[in-house]
PDB file of C-alpha atoms in Angstrom:
ATOM      1  CA  UNK A   1      20.259 -12.592  -3.724  1.00  0.00           C
ATOM      2  CA  UNK A   2      20.210  -8.837  -4.288  1.00  0.00           C
ATOM      3  CA  UNK A   3      22.691  -7.499  -6.773  1.00  0.00           C
ATOM      4  CA  UNK A   4      24.461  -4.352  -5.697  1.00  0.00           C
ATOM      5  CA  UNK A   5      24.449  -1.291  -7.951  1.00  0.00           C
ATOM      6  CA  UNK A   6      27.743  -0.199  -6.505  1.00  0.00           C
ATOM      7  CA  UNK A   7      30.968  -0.634  -8.391  1.00  0.00           C
ATOM      8  CA  UNK A   8      32.804  -3.866  -7.522  1.00  0.00           C
ATOM      9  CA  UNK A   9      35.225  -3.380  -4.654  1.00  0.00           C
ATOM     10  CA  UNK A  10      38.976  -3.481  -5.143  1.00  0.00           C
ATOM     11  CA  UNK A  11      39.287  -7.016  -3.792  1.00  0.00           C
ATOM     12  CA  UNK A  12      36.775  -8.368  -6.288  1.00  0.00           C
ATOM     13  CA  UNK A  13      38.366  -6.505  -9.192  1.00  0.00           C
ATOM     14  CA  UNK A  14      41.814  -7.779  -8.276  1.00  0.00           C
ATOM     15  CA  UNK A  15      40.808 -11.431  -8.477  1.00  0.00           C
ATOM     16  CA  UNK A  16      43.278 -13.153 -10.818  1.00  0.00           C
ATOM     17  CA  UNK A  17      46.799 -14.504 -10.866  1.00  0.00           C
ATOM     18  CA  UNK A  18      48.852 -13.902  -7.791  1.00  0.00           C
ATOM     19  CA  UNK A  19      50.803 -10.686  -7.939  1.00  0.00           C
ATOM     20  CA  UNK A  20      48.672  -9.152 -10.708  1.00  0.00           C
ATOM     21  CA  UNK A  21      48.173  -5.405 -10.392  1.00  0.00           C
ATOM     22  CA  UNK A  22      44.817  -3.611 -10.174  1.00  0.00           C
ATOM     23  CA  UNK A  23      42.802  -3.545 -13.421  1.00  0.00           C
ATOM     24  CA  UNK A  24      42.851  -0.445 -15.584  1.00  0.00           C
ATOM     25  CA  UNK A  25      39.889   1.919 -15.961  1.00  0.00           C
ATOM     26  CA  UNK A  26      38.616   0.210 -19.115  1.00  0.00           C
ATOM     27  CA  UNK A  27      38.369  -3.140 -17.334  1.00  0.00           C
ATOM     28  CA  UNK A  28      36.583  -1.558 -14.396  1.00  0.00           C
ATOM     29  CA  UNK A  29      34.076   0.117 -16.702  1.00  0.00           C
ATOM     30  CA  UNK A  30      33.476  -3.178 -18.518  1.00  0.00           C
ATOM     31  CA  UNK A  31      32.825  -4.945 -15.210  1.00  0.00           C
ATOM     32  CA  UNK A  32      30.390  -2.217 -14.139  1.00  0.00           C
ATOM     33  CA  UNK A  33      28.503  -2.417 -17.436  1.00  0.00           C
ATOM     34  CA  UNK A  34      28.232  -6.196 -17.119  1.00  0.00           C
ATOM     35  CA  UNK A  35      26.855  -5.829 -13.594  1.00  0.00           C
ATOM     36  CA  UNK A  36      24.268  -3.295 -14.755  1.00  0.00           C
ATOM     37  CA  UNK A  37      23.217  -5.558 -17.618  1.00  0.00           C
ATOM     38  CA  UNK A  38      22.658  -8.303 -15.093  1.00  0.00           C
ATOM     39  CA  UNK A  39      20.482  -6.052 -12.943  1.00  0.00           C
ATOM     40  CA  UNK A  40      18.446  -5.036 -15.994  1.00  0.00           C
ATOM     41  CA  UNK A  41      17.958  -8.670 -16.977  1.00  0.00           C
ATOM     42  CA  UNK A  42      16.774  -9.546 -13.491  1.00  0.00           C
ATOM     43  CA  UNK A  43      14.361  -6.616 -13.541  1.00  0.00           C
ATOM     44  CA  UNK A  44      12.876  -7.603 -16.894  1.00  0.00           C
ATOM     45  CA  UNK A  45      12.390 -11.126 -15.624  1.00  0.00           C
ATOM     46  CA  UNK A  46      10.142  -9.790 -12.856  1.00  0.00           C
ATOM     47  CA  UNK A  47       7.729  -8.188 -15.329  1.00  0.00           C
ATOM     48  CA  UNK A  48       4.641 -10.381 -15.131  1.00  0.00           C
ATOM     49  CA  UNK A  49       2.677  -8.911 -18.027  1.00  0.00           C
ATOM     50  CA  UNK A  50       3.232  -7.124 -21.311  1.00  0.00           C
ATOM     51  CA  UNK A  51      -0.266  -5.639 -21.425  1.00  0.00           C
ATOM     52  CA  UNK A  52      -2.558  -3.462 -19.339  1.00  0.00           C
ATOM     53  CA  UNK A  53      -6.052  -5.016 -19.331  1.00  0.00           C
ATOM     54  CA  UNK A  54      -8.970  -2.616 -19.098  1.00  0.00           C
ATOM     55  CA  UNK A  55     -10.695  -5.208 -16.926  1.00  0.00           C
ATOM     56  CA  UNK A  56     -13.708  -5.811 -19.173  1.00  0.00           C
ATOM     57  CA  UNK A  57     -13.760  -9.048 -21.156  1.00  0.00           C
ATOM     58  CA  UNK A  58     -15.866  -7.447 -23.889  1.00  0.00           C
ATOM     59  CA  UNK A  59     -13.148  -4.827 -24.457  1.00  0.00           C
ATOM     60  CA  UNK A  60     -10.000  -6.815 -23.703  1.00  0.00           C
ATOM     61  CA  UNK A  61     -11.055  -9.528 -26.177  1.00  0.00           C
ATOM     62  CA  UNK A  62     -10.557  -6.953 -28.963  1.00  0.00           C
ATOM     63  CA  UNK A  63      -6.996  -6.186 -27.863  1.00  0.00           C
ATOM     64  CA  UNK A  64      -4.029  -8.466 -28.696  1.00  0.00           C
ATOM     65  CA  UNK A  65      -2.894 -10.224 -25.549  1.00  0.00           C
ATOM     66  CA  UNK A  66      -5.983  -9.049 -23.668  1.00  0.00           C
ATOM     67  CA  UNK A  67      -4.988  -5.435 -23.029  1.00  0.00           C
ATOM     68  CA  UNK A  68      -3.082  -2.371 -24.141  1.00  0.00           C
ATOM     69  CA  UNK A  69       0.428  -3.379 -25.146  1.00  0.00           C
ATOM     70  CA  UNK A  70       3.091  -1.965 -22.856  1.00  0.00           C
ATOM     71  CA  UNK A  71       6.131  -0.438 -24.514  1.00  0.00           C
ATOM     72  CA  UNK A  72       4.051   0.705 -27.502  1.00  0.00           C
ATOM     73  CA  UNK A  73       2.422   4.088 -28.168  1.00  0.00           C
ATOM     74  CA  UNK A  74      -1.373   4.358 -27.974  1.00  0.00           C
ATOM     75  CA  UNK A  75      -3.221   7.328 -29.433  1.00  0.00           C
ATOM     76  CA  UNK A  76      -6.260   8.972 -27.796  1.00  0.00           C
ATOM     77  CA  UNK A  77      -8.296  11.728 -29.452  1.00  0.00           C
ATOM     78  CA  UNK A  78     -11.671  13.420 -28.911  1.00  0.00           C
ATOM     79  CA  UNK A  79     -14.395  12.225 -31.265  1.00  0.00           C
ATOM     80  CA  UNK A  80     -15.268  15.814 -32.243  1.00  0.00           C
ATOM     81  CA  UNK A  81     -14.280  19.304 -31.195  1.00  0.00           C
ATOM     82  CA  UNK A  82     -15.558  19.820 -27.659  1.00  0.00           C
ATOM     83  CA  UNK A  83     -14.836  16.257 -26.512  1.00  0.00           C
ATOM     84  CA  UNK A  84     -11.293  17.153 -25.390  1.00  0.00           C
ATOM     85  CA  UNK A  85     -12.112  16.831 -21.649  1.00  0.00           C
ATOM     86  CA  UNK A  86     -13.509  13.350 -22.308  1.00  0.00           C
ATOM     87  CA  UNK A  87     -10.356  12.212 -24.112  1.00  0.00           C
ATOM     88  CA  UNK A  88      -8.225  13.679 -21.315  1.00  0.00           C
ATOM     89  CA  UNK A  89     -10.289  11.940 -18.645  1.00  0.00           C
ATOM     90  CA  UNK A  90     -10.065   8.577 -20.403  1.00  0.00           C
ATOM     91  CA  UNK A  91      -6.298   8.902 -20.767  1.00  0.00           C
ATOM     92  CA  UNK A  92      -5.851   9.860 -17.112  1.00  0.00           C
ATOM     93  CA  UNK A  93      -8.029   6.919 -16.068  1.00  0.00           C
ATOM     94  CA  UNK A  94      -5.710   4.568 -17.957  1.00  0.00           C
ATOM     95  CA  UNK A  95      -2.708   6.104 -16.176  1.00  0.00           C
ATOM     96  CA  UNK A  96      -4.467   5.687 -12.832  1.00  0.00           C
ATOM     97  CA  UNK A  97      -5.184   2.031 -13.577  1.00  0.00           C
ATOM     98  CA  UNK A  98      -1.540   1.448 -14.468  1.00  0.00           C
ATOM     99  CA  UNK A  99      -0.231   3.147 -11.315  1.00  0.00           C
ATOM    100  CA  UNK A 100      -2.676   1.145  -9.210  1.00  0.00           C
ATOM    101  CA  UNK A 101      -0.871  -2.025 -10.325  1.00  0.00           C
ATOM    102  CA  UNK A 102       2.772  -0.943 -10.106  1.00  0.00           C
ATOM    103  CA  UNK A 103       5.032   1.325  -8.090  1.00  0.00           C
ATOM    104  CA  UNK A 104       6.444   4.513  -9.546  1.00  0.00           C
ATOM    105  CA  UNK A 105       5.210   7.733 -11.100  1.00  0.00           C
ATOM    106  CA  UNK A 106       3.551   8.937 -14.291  1.00  0.00           C
ATOM    107  CA  UNK A 107       5.004  11.676 -16.504  1.00  0.00           C
ATOM    108  CA  UNK A 108       2.693  14.088 -18.339  1.00  0.00           C
ATOM    109  CA  UNK A 109       4.343  16.264 -21.008  1.00  0.00           C
ATOM    110  CA  UNK A 110       1.996  18.984 -22.276  1.00  0.00           C
ATOM    111  CA  UNK A 111       2.385  21.059 -25.453  1.00  0.00           C
ATOM    112  CA  UNK A 112       0.826  24.547 -25.769  1.00  0.00           C
ATOM    113  CA  UNK A 113      -2.924  24.622 -26.343  1.00  0.00           C
ATOM    114  CA  UNK A 114      -3.771  21.707 -24.076  1.00  0.00           C
ATOM    115  CA  UNK A 115      -5.448  22.089 -20.676  1.00  0.00           C
ATOM    116  CA  UNK A 116      -3.093  21.435 -17.782  1.00  0.00           C
ATOM    117  CA  UNK A 117      -4.381  18.794 -15.343  1.00  0.00           C
ATOM    118  CA  UNK A 118      -4.713  19.983 -11.749  1.00  0.00           C
ATOM    119  CA  UNK A 119      -4.605  18.202  -8.419  1.00  0.00           C
ATOM    120  CA  UNK A 120      -8.321  17.949  -7.609  1.00  0.00           C
ATOM    121  CA  UNK A 121      -9.134  16.748 -11.099  1.00  0.00           C
ATOM    122  CA  UNK A 122      -6.436  14.076 -10.938  1.00  0.00           C
ATOM    123  CA  UNK A 123      -7.605  12.892  -7.518  1.00  0.00           C
ATOM    124  CA  UNK A 124     -11.203  12.770  -8.735  1.00  0.00           C
ATOM    125  CA  UNK A 125     -10.146  10.227 -11.350  1.00  0.00           C
ATOM    126  CA  UNK A 126      -8.209   8.153  -8.815  1.00  0.00           C
ATOM    127  CA  UNK A 127      -4.783   9.448  -9.855  1.00  0.00           C
ATOM    128  CA  UNK A 128      -2.635  10.464  -6.873  1.00  0.00           C
ATOM    129  CA  UNK A 129      -1.223  13.952  -7.658  1.00  0.00           C
ATOM    130  CA  UNK A 130       1.852  13.041  -5.619  1.00  0.00           C
ATOM    131  CA  UNK A 131       2.699  10.370  -8.199  1.00  0.00           C
ATOM    132  CA  UNK A 132       2.386  12.624 -11.243  1.00  0.00           C
ATOM    133  CA  UNK A 133       5.266  14.544 -12.821  1.00  0.00           C
ATOM    134  CA  UNK A 134       4.030  17.424 -14.976  1.00  0.00           C
ATOM    135  CA  UNK A 135       6.166  19.085 -17.640  1.00  0.00           C
ATOM    136  CA  UNK A 136       5.035  21.942 -19.874  1.00  0.00           C
ATOM    137  CA  UNK A 137       6.782  21.858 -23.259  1.00  0.00           C
ATOM    138  CA  UNK A 138       7.079  24.614 -25.845  1.00  0.00           C
ATOM    139  CA  UNK A 139       6.200  22.486 -28.895  1.00  0.00           C
ATOM    140  CA  UNK A 140       5.332  18.979 -30.084  1.00  0.00           C
ATOM    141  CA  UNK A 141       9.018  18.422 -30.837  1.00  0.00           C
ATOM    142  CA  UNK A 142       9.873  19.162 -27.208  1.00  0.00           C
ATOM    143  CA  UNK A 143       7.142  16.779 -26.051  1.00  0.00           C
ATOM    144  CA  UNK A 144       8.598  13.931 -28.096  1.00  0.00           C
ATOM    145  CA  UNK A 145      12.145  14.737 -27.030  1.00  0.00           C
ATOM    146  CA  UNK A 146      11.166  14.668 -23.346  1.00  0.00           C
ATOM    147  CA  UNK A 147       9.275  11.394 -23.786  1.00  0.00           C
ATOM    148  CA  UNK A 148      12.179   9.731 -25.593  1.00  0.00           C
ATOM    149  CA  UNK A 149      14.655  10.764 -22.898  1.00  0.00           C
ATOM    150  CA  UNK A 150      12.349   9.541 -20.134  1.00  0.00           C
ATOM    151  CA  UNK A 151      11.728   6.260 -21.955  1.00  0.00           C
ATOM    152  CA  UNK A 152      15.438   5.608 -22.368  1.00  0.00           C
ATOM    153  CA  UNK A 153      15.932   6.185 -18.636  1.00  0.00           C
ATOM    154  CA  UNK A 154      13.490   3.303 -18.097  1.00  0.00           C
ATOM    155  CA  UNK A 155      12.341   4.319 -14.614  1.00  0.00           C
ATOM    156  CA  UNK A 156       8.715   5.385 -15.193  1.00  0.00           C
ATOM    157  CA  UNK A 157       5.827   2.896 -15.595  1.00  0.00           C
ATOM    158  CA  UNK A 158       3.487   5.346 -17.346  1.00  0.00           C
ATOM    159  CA  UNK A 159       3.944   8.341 -19.660  1.00  0.00           C
ATOM    160  CA  UNK A 160       1.617  10.565 -21.668  1.00  0.00           C
ATOM    161  CA  UNK A 161       2.340  13.283 -24.211  1.00  0.00           C
ATOM    162  CA  UNK A 162      -0.232  15.927 -25.162  1.00  0.00           C
ATOM    163  CA  UNK A 163       0.499  17.142 -28.718  1.00  0.00           C
ATOM    164  CA  UNK A 164      -1.117  19.431 -31.282  1.00  0.00           C
ATOM    165  CA  UNK A 165      -0.367  17.757 -34.615  1.00  0.00           C
ATOM    166  CA  UNK A 166      -0.763  14.061 -33.968  1.00  0.00           C
ATOM    167  CA  UNK A 167       1.718  11.194 -34.018  1.00  0.00           C
ATOM    168  CA  UNK A 168       3.667  10.637 -37.231  1.00  0.00           C
ATOM    169  CA  UNK A 169       4.842   7.248 -38.452  1.00  0.00           C
ATOM    170  CA  UNK A 170       8.471   8.203 -37.900  1.00  0.00           C
ATOM    171  CA  UNK A 171       7.885   9.557 -34.408  1.00  0.00           C
ATOM    172  CA  UNK A 172       5.761   6.566 -33.430  1.00  0.00           C
ATOM    173  CA  UNK A 173       8.588   4.238 -34.413  1.00  0.00           C
ATOM    174  CA  UNK A 174      11.136   6.284 -32.456  1.00  0.00           C
ATOM    175  CA  UNK A 175       8.958   6.174 -29.347  1.00  0.00           C
ATOM    176  CA  UNK A 176       8.391   2.432 -29.657  1.00  0.00           C
ATOM    177  CA  UNK A 177      12.118   1.738 -29.977  1.00  0.00           C
ATOM    178  CA  UNK A 178      12.785   3.862 -26.888  1.00  0.00           C
ATOM    179  CA  UNK A 179       9.963   2.217 -24.908  1.00  0.00           C
ATOM    180  CA  UNK A 180      10.456  -1.469 -25.761  1.00  0.00           C
ATOM    181  CA  UNK A 181      13.056  -2.257 -23.102  1.00  0.00           C
ATOM    182  CA  UNK A 182      11.276  -0.718 -20.102  1.00  0.00           C
ATOM    183  CA  UNK A 183       7.713  -1.595 -21.179  1.00  0.00           C
ATOM    184  CA  UNK A 184       5.730   1.369 -19.790  1.00  0.00           C
ATOM    185  CA  UNK A 185       2.199   2.454 -20.640  1.00  0.00           C
ATOM    186  CA  UNK A 186       2.699   5.144 -23.306  1.00  0.00           C
ATOM    187  CA  UNK A 187      -0.173   7.413 -24.387  1.00  0.00           C
ATOM    188  CA  UNK A 188      -0.303  10.198 -26.969  1.00  0.00           C
ATOM    189  CA  UNK A 189      -3.274  12.597 -26.735  1.00  0.00           C
ATOM    190  CA  UNK A 190      -4.036  14.727 -29.782  1.00  0.00           C
ATOM    191  CA  UNK A 191      -6.816  17.058 -31.009  1.00  0.00           C
ATOM    192  CA  UNK A 192      -9.741  15.781 -33.078  1.00  0.00           C
ATOM    193  CA  UNK A 193      -8.531  17.535 -36.235  1.00  0.00           C
ATOM    194  CA  UNK A 194      -5.051  15.953 -36.300  1.00  0.00           C
ATOM    195  CA  UNK A 195      -5.882  12.993 -38.538  1.00  0.00           C
ATOM    196  CA  UNK A 196      -2.883  11.237 -40.058  1.00  0.00           C
ATOM    197  CA  UNK A 197      -1.482   7.712 -40.434  1.00  0.00           C
ATOM    198  CA  UNK A 198       0.790   6.929 -37.522  1.00  0.00           C
ATOM    199  CA  UNK A 199       2.639   4.190 -35.706  1.00  0.00           C
ATOM    200  CA  UNK A 200       0.307   3.829 -32.720  1.00  0.00           C
ATOM    201  CA  UNK A 201      -0.651   0.305 -31.674  1.00  0.00           C
ATOM    202  CA  UNK A 202      -4.219   1.453 -30.950  1.00  0.00           C
ATOM    203  CA  UNK A 203      -6.217   4.557 -31.843  1.00  0.00           C
ATOM    204  CA  UNK A 204      -9.066   5.599 -29.542  1.00  0.00           C
ATOM    205  CA  UNK A 205     -11.681   8.298 -30.137  1.00  0.00           C
ATOM    206  CA  UNK A 206     -13.553   9.359 -27.021  1.00  0.00           C
ATOM    207  CA  UNK A 207     -16.878  11.160 -26.578  1.00  0.00           C
ATOM    208  CA  UNK A 208     -19.088  11.994 -23.610  1.00  0.00           C
ATOM    209  CA  UNK A 209     -21.277   9.168 -22.368  1.00  0.00           C
ATOM    210  CA  UNK A 210     -23.191  10.927 -19.583  1.00  0.00           C
ATOM    211  CA  UNK A 211     -22.032  10.802 -15.982  1.00  0.00           C
ATOM    212  CA  UNK A 212     -23.168   8.100 -13.588  1.00  0.00           C
ATOM    213  CA  UNK A 213     -25.500   9.402 -10.856  1.00  0.00           C
ATOM    214  CA  UNK A 214     -25.944   8.229  -7.286  1.00  0.00           C
ATOM    215  CA  UNK A 215     -29.316   7.817  -5.556  1.00  0.00           C
ATOM    216  CA  UNK A 216     -29.346  11.511  -4.709  1.00  0.00           C
ATOM    217  CA  UNK A 217     -28.845  12.540  -8.322  1.00  0.00           C
ATOM    218  CA  UNK A 218     -25.271  13.700  -7.790  1.00  0.00           C
ATOM    219  CA  UNK A 219     -22.533  12.920 -10.275  1.00  0.00           C
ATOM    220  CA  UNK A 220     -20.880   9.662  -9.153  1.00  0.00           C
ATOM    221  CA  UNK A 221     -18.449   8.927 -11.966  1.00  0.00           C
ATOM    222  CA  UNK A 222     -17.641   9.647 -15.598  1.00  0.00           C
ATOM    223  CA  UNK A 223     -18.846   7.689 -18.570  1.00  0.00           C
ATOM    224  CA  UNK A 224     -17.250   7.724 -21.986  1.00  0.00           C
ATOM    225  CA  UNK A 225     -18.302   6.502 -25.398  1.00  0.00           C
ATOM    226  CA  UNK A 226     -15.045   4.807 -26.403  1.00  0.00           C
ATOM    227  CA  UNK A 227     -14.413   4.012 -30.062  1.00  0.00           C
ATOM    228  CA  UNK A 228     -11.459   1.743 -30.793  1.00  0.00           C
ATOM    229  CA  UNK A 229     -10.918   2.844 -34.393  1.00  0.00           C
ATOM    230  CA  UNK A 230      -7.657   1.031 -35.029  1.00  0.00           C
ATOM    231  CA  UNK A 231      -5.958  -1.875 -33.296  1.00  0.00           C
ATOM    232  CA  UNK A 232      -2.912  -3.619 -34.676  1.00  0.00           C
ATOM    233  CA  UNK A 233      -3.562  -7.389 -34.555  1.00  0.00           C
ATOM    234  CA  UNK A 234      -6.909  -6.729 -32.882  1.00  0.00           C
ATOM    235  CA  UNK A 235     -10.480  -5.690 -33.686  1.00  0.00           C
ATOM    236  CA  UNK A 236     -12.191  -2.283 -33.613  1.00  0.00           C
ATOM    237  CA  UNK A 237     -15.212  -1.760 -31.380  1.00  0.00           C
ATOM    238  CA  UNK A 238     -17.387   0.748 -29.532  1.00  0.00           C
ATOM    239  CA  UNK A 239     -18.397   0.687 -25.868  1.00  0.00           C
ATOM    240  CA  UNK A 240     -20.051   2.864 -23.261  1.00  0.00           C
ATOM    241  CA  UNK A 241     -17.574   2.707 -20.377  1.00  0.00           C
ATOM    242  CA  UNK A 242     -18.012   3.754 -16.770  1.00  0.00           C
ATOM    243  CA  UNK A 243     -15.004   4.579 -14.594  1.00  0.00           C
ATOM    244  CA  UNK A 244     -14.798   3.648 -10.902  1.00  0.00           C
ATOM    245  CA  UNK A 245     -12.077   5.947  -9.543  1.00  0.00           C
ATOM    246  CA  UNK A 246     -11.925   4.222  -6.150  1.00  0.00           C
ATOM    247  CA  UNK A 247     -11.435   0.698  -7.531  1.00  0.00           C
ATOM    248  CA  UNK A 248      -9.466   1.889 -10.621  1.00  0.00           C
ATOM    249  CA  UNK A 249     -11.691  -0.206 -12.856  1.00  0.00           C
ATOM    250  CA  UNK A 250     -13.739   0.222 -15.981  1.00  0.00           C
ATOM    251  CA  UNK A 251     -17.248  -1.171 -16.025  1.00  0.00           C
ATOM    252  CA  UNK A 252     -20.442  -1.169 -18.045  1.00  0.00           C
ATOM    253  CA  UNK A 253     -23.375   0.969 -16.900  1.00  0.00           C
ATOM    254  CA  UNK A 254     -25.911  -1.074 -14.931  1.00  0.00           C
ATOM    255  CA  UNK A 255     -28.555  -0.766 -17.617  1.00  0.00           C
ATOM    256  CA  UNK A 256     -26.192  -2.402 -20.123  1.00  0.00           C
ATOM    257  CA  UNK A 257     -24.446  -4.873 -17.859  1.00  0.00           C
ATOM    258  CA  UNK A 258     -27.638  -6.505 -16.599  1.00  0.00           C
ATOM    259  CA  UNK A 259     -26.290  -7.357 -13.168  1.00  0.00           C
ATOM    260  CA  UNK A 260     -25.414  -5.608  -9.883  1.00  0.00           C
ATOM    261  CA  UNK A 261     -22.422  -3.235  -9.670  1.00  0.00           C
ATOM    262  CA  UNK A 262     -20.458  -5.594  -7.400  1.00  0.00           C
ATOM    263  CA  UNK A 263     -20.599  -8.351  -9.980  1.00  0.00           C
ATOM    264  CA  UNK A 264     -20.126  -5.909 -12.850  1.00  0.00           C
ATOM    265  CA  UNK A 265     -16.799  -4.669 -11.506  1.00  0.00           C
ATOM    266  CA  UNK A 266     -15.488  -7.903 -10.022  1.00  0.00           C
ATOM    267  CA  UNK A 267     -13.304  -8.807 -12.978  1.00  0.00           C
ATOM    268  CA  UNK A 268     -10.890  -5.815 -12.722  1.00  0.00           C
TER     269      UNK A 268
END
């Protein structure tokens, strides 16, 4: 039975002893809050997973629960200066995989100094530009403020913040507290130089892996050398990953996988 978001009608609020008058505003507000808590509880009960698997057993086995924990910040950085497009592409691929599994939109909040994603680039990675909300912030502080407000609203399944100075321990904790209830995919992208201890559940460093080519020699899909440097309750590792933008799946290059592409990508 669907629960209505509307305020209880006068007849329902007046239920009680015969001849009792209508409830005061405080009682009506309390009833509305109780109804909203019930809706939130029902919604959380429908969440079938607390992780986002990458779809590769060799990678997911290193992650607690078999995937990236939802409702926790994950940090992505280029391996060295010049690998920024690779880190951006990997992060956008994760957002695309998340949106392929759930309804809703992704929010990108970009601080100065970061490249702004554009429609063709998003579509080329399998991320529908019509499902992306883009916000340009004036500083890292504004990025974190926007993310916290969006997380507390609890309506977005995926969010990413592009910052210049990395994620501090204090800010990582604030983001996790704001994200725990809704359980979205939460990514923080930072430059290679911004090394500091932080509260991220995982830390990824991404480098170019050489693009996949089709039989005509044309670029068919990106490849990244993904280093999982830090993983709370998991294990570090390094993989050469290939992204299939049409299927929204990660795979291993054919030369490494040792079997045909159809079988290689079947476990998404």
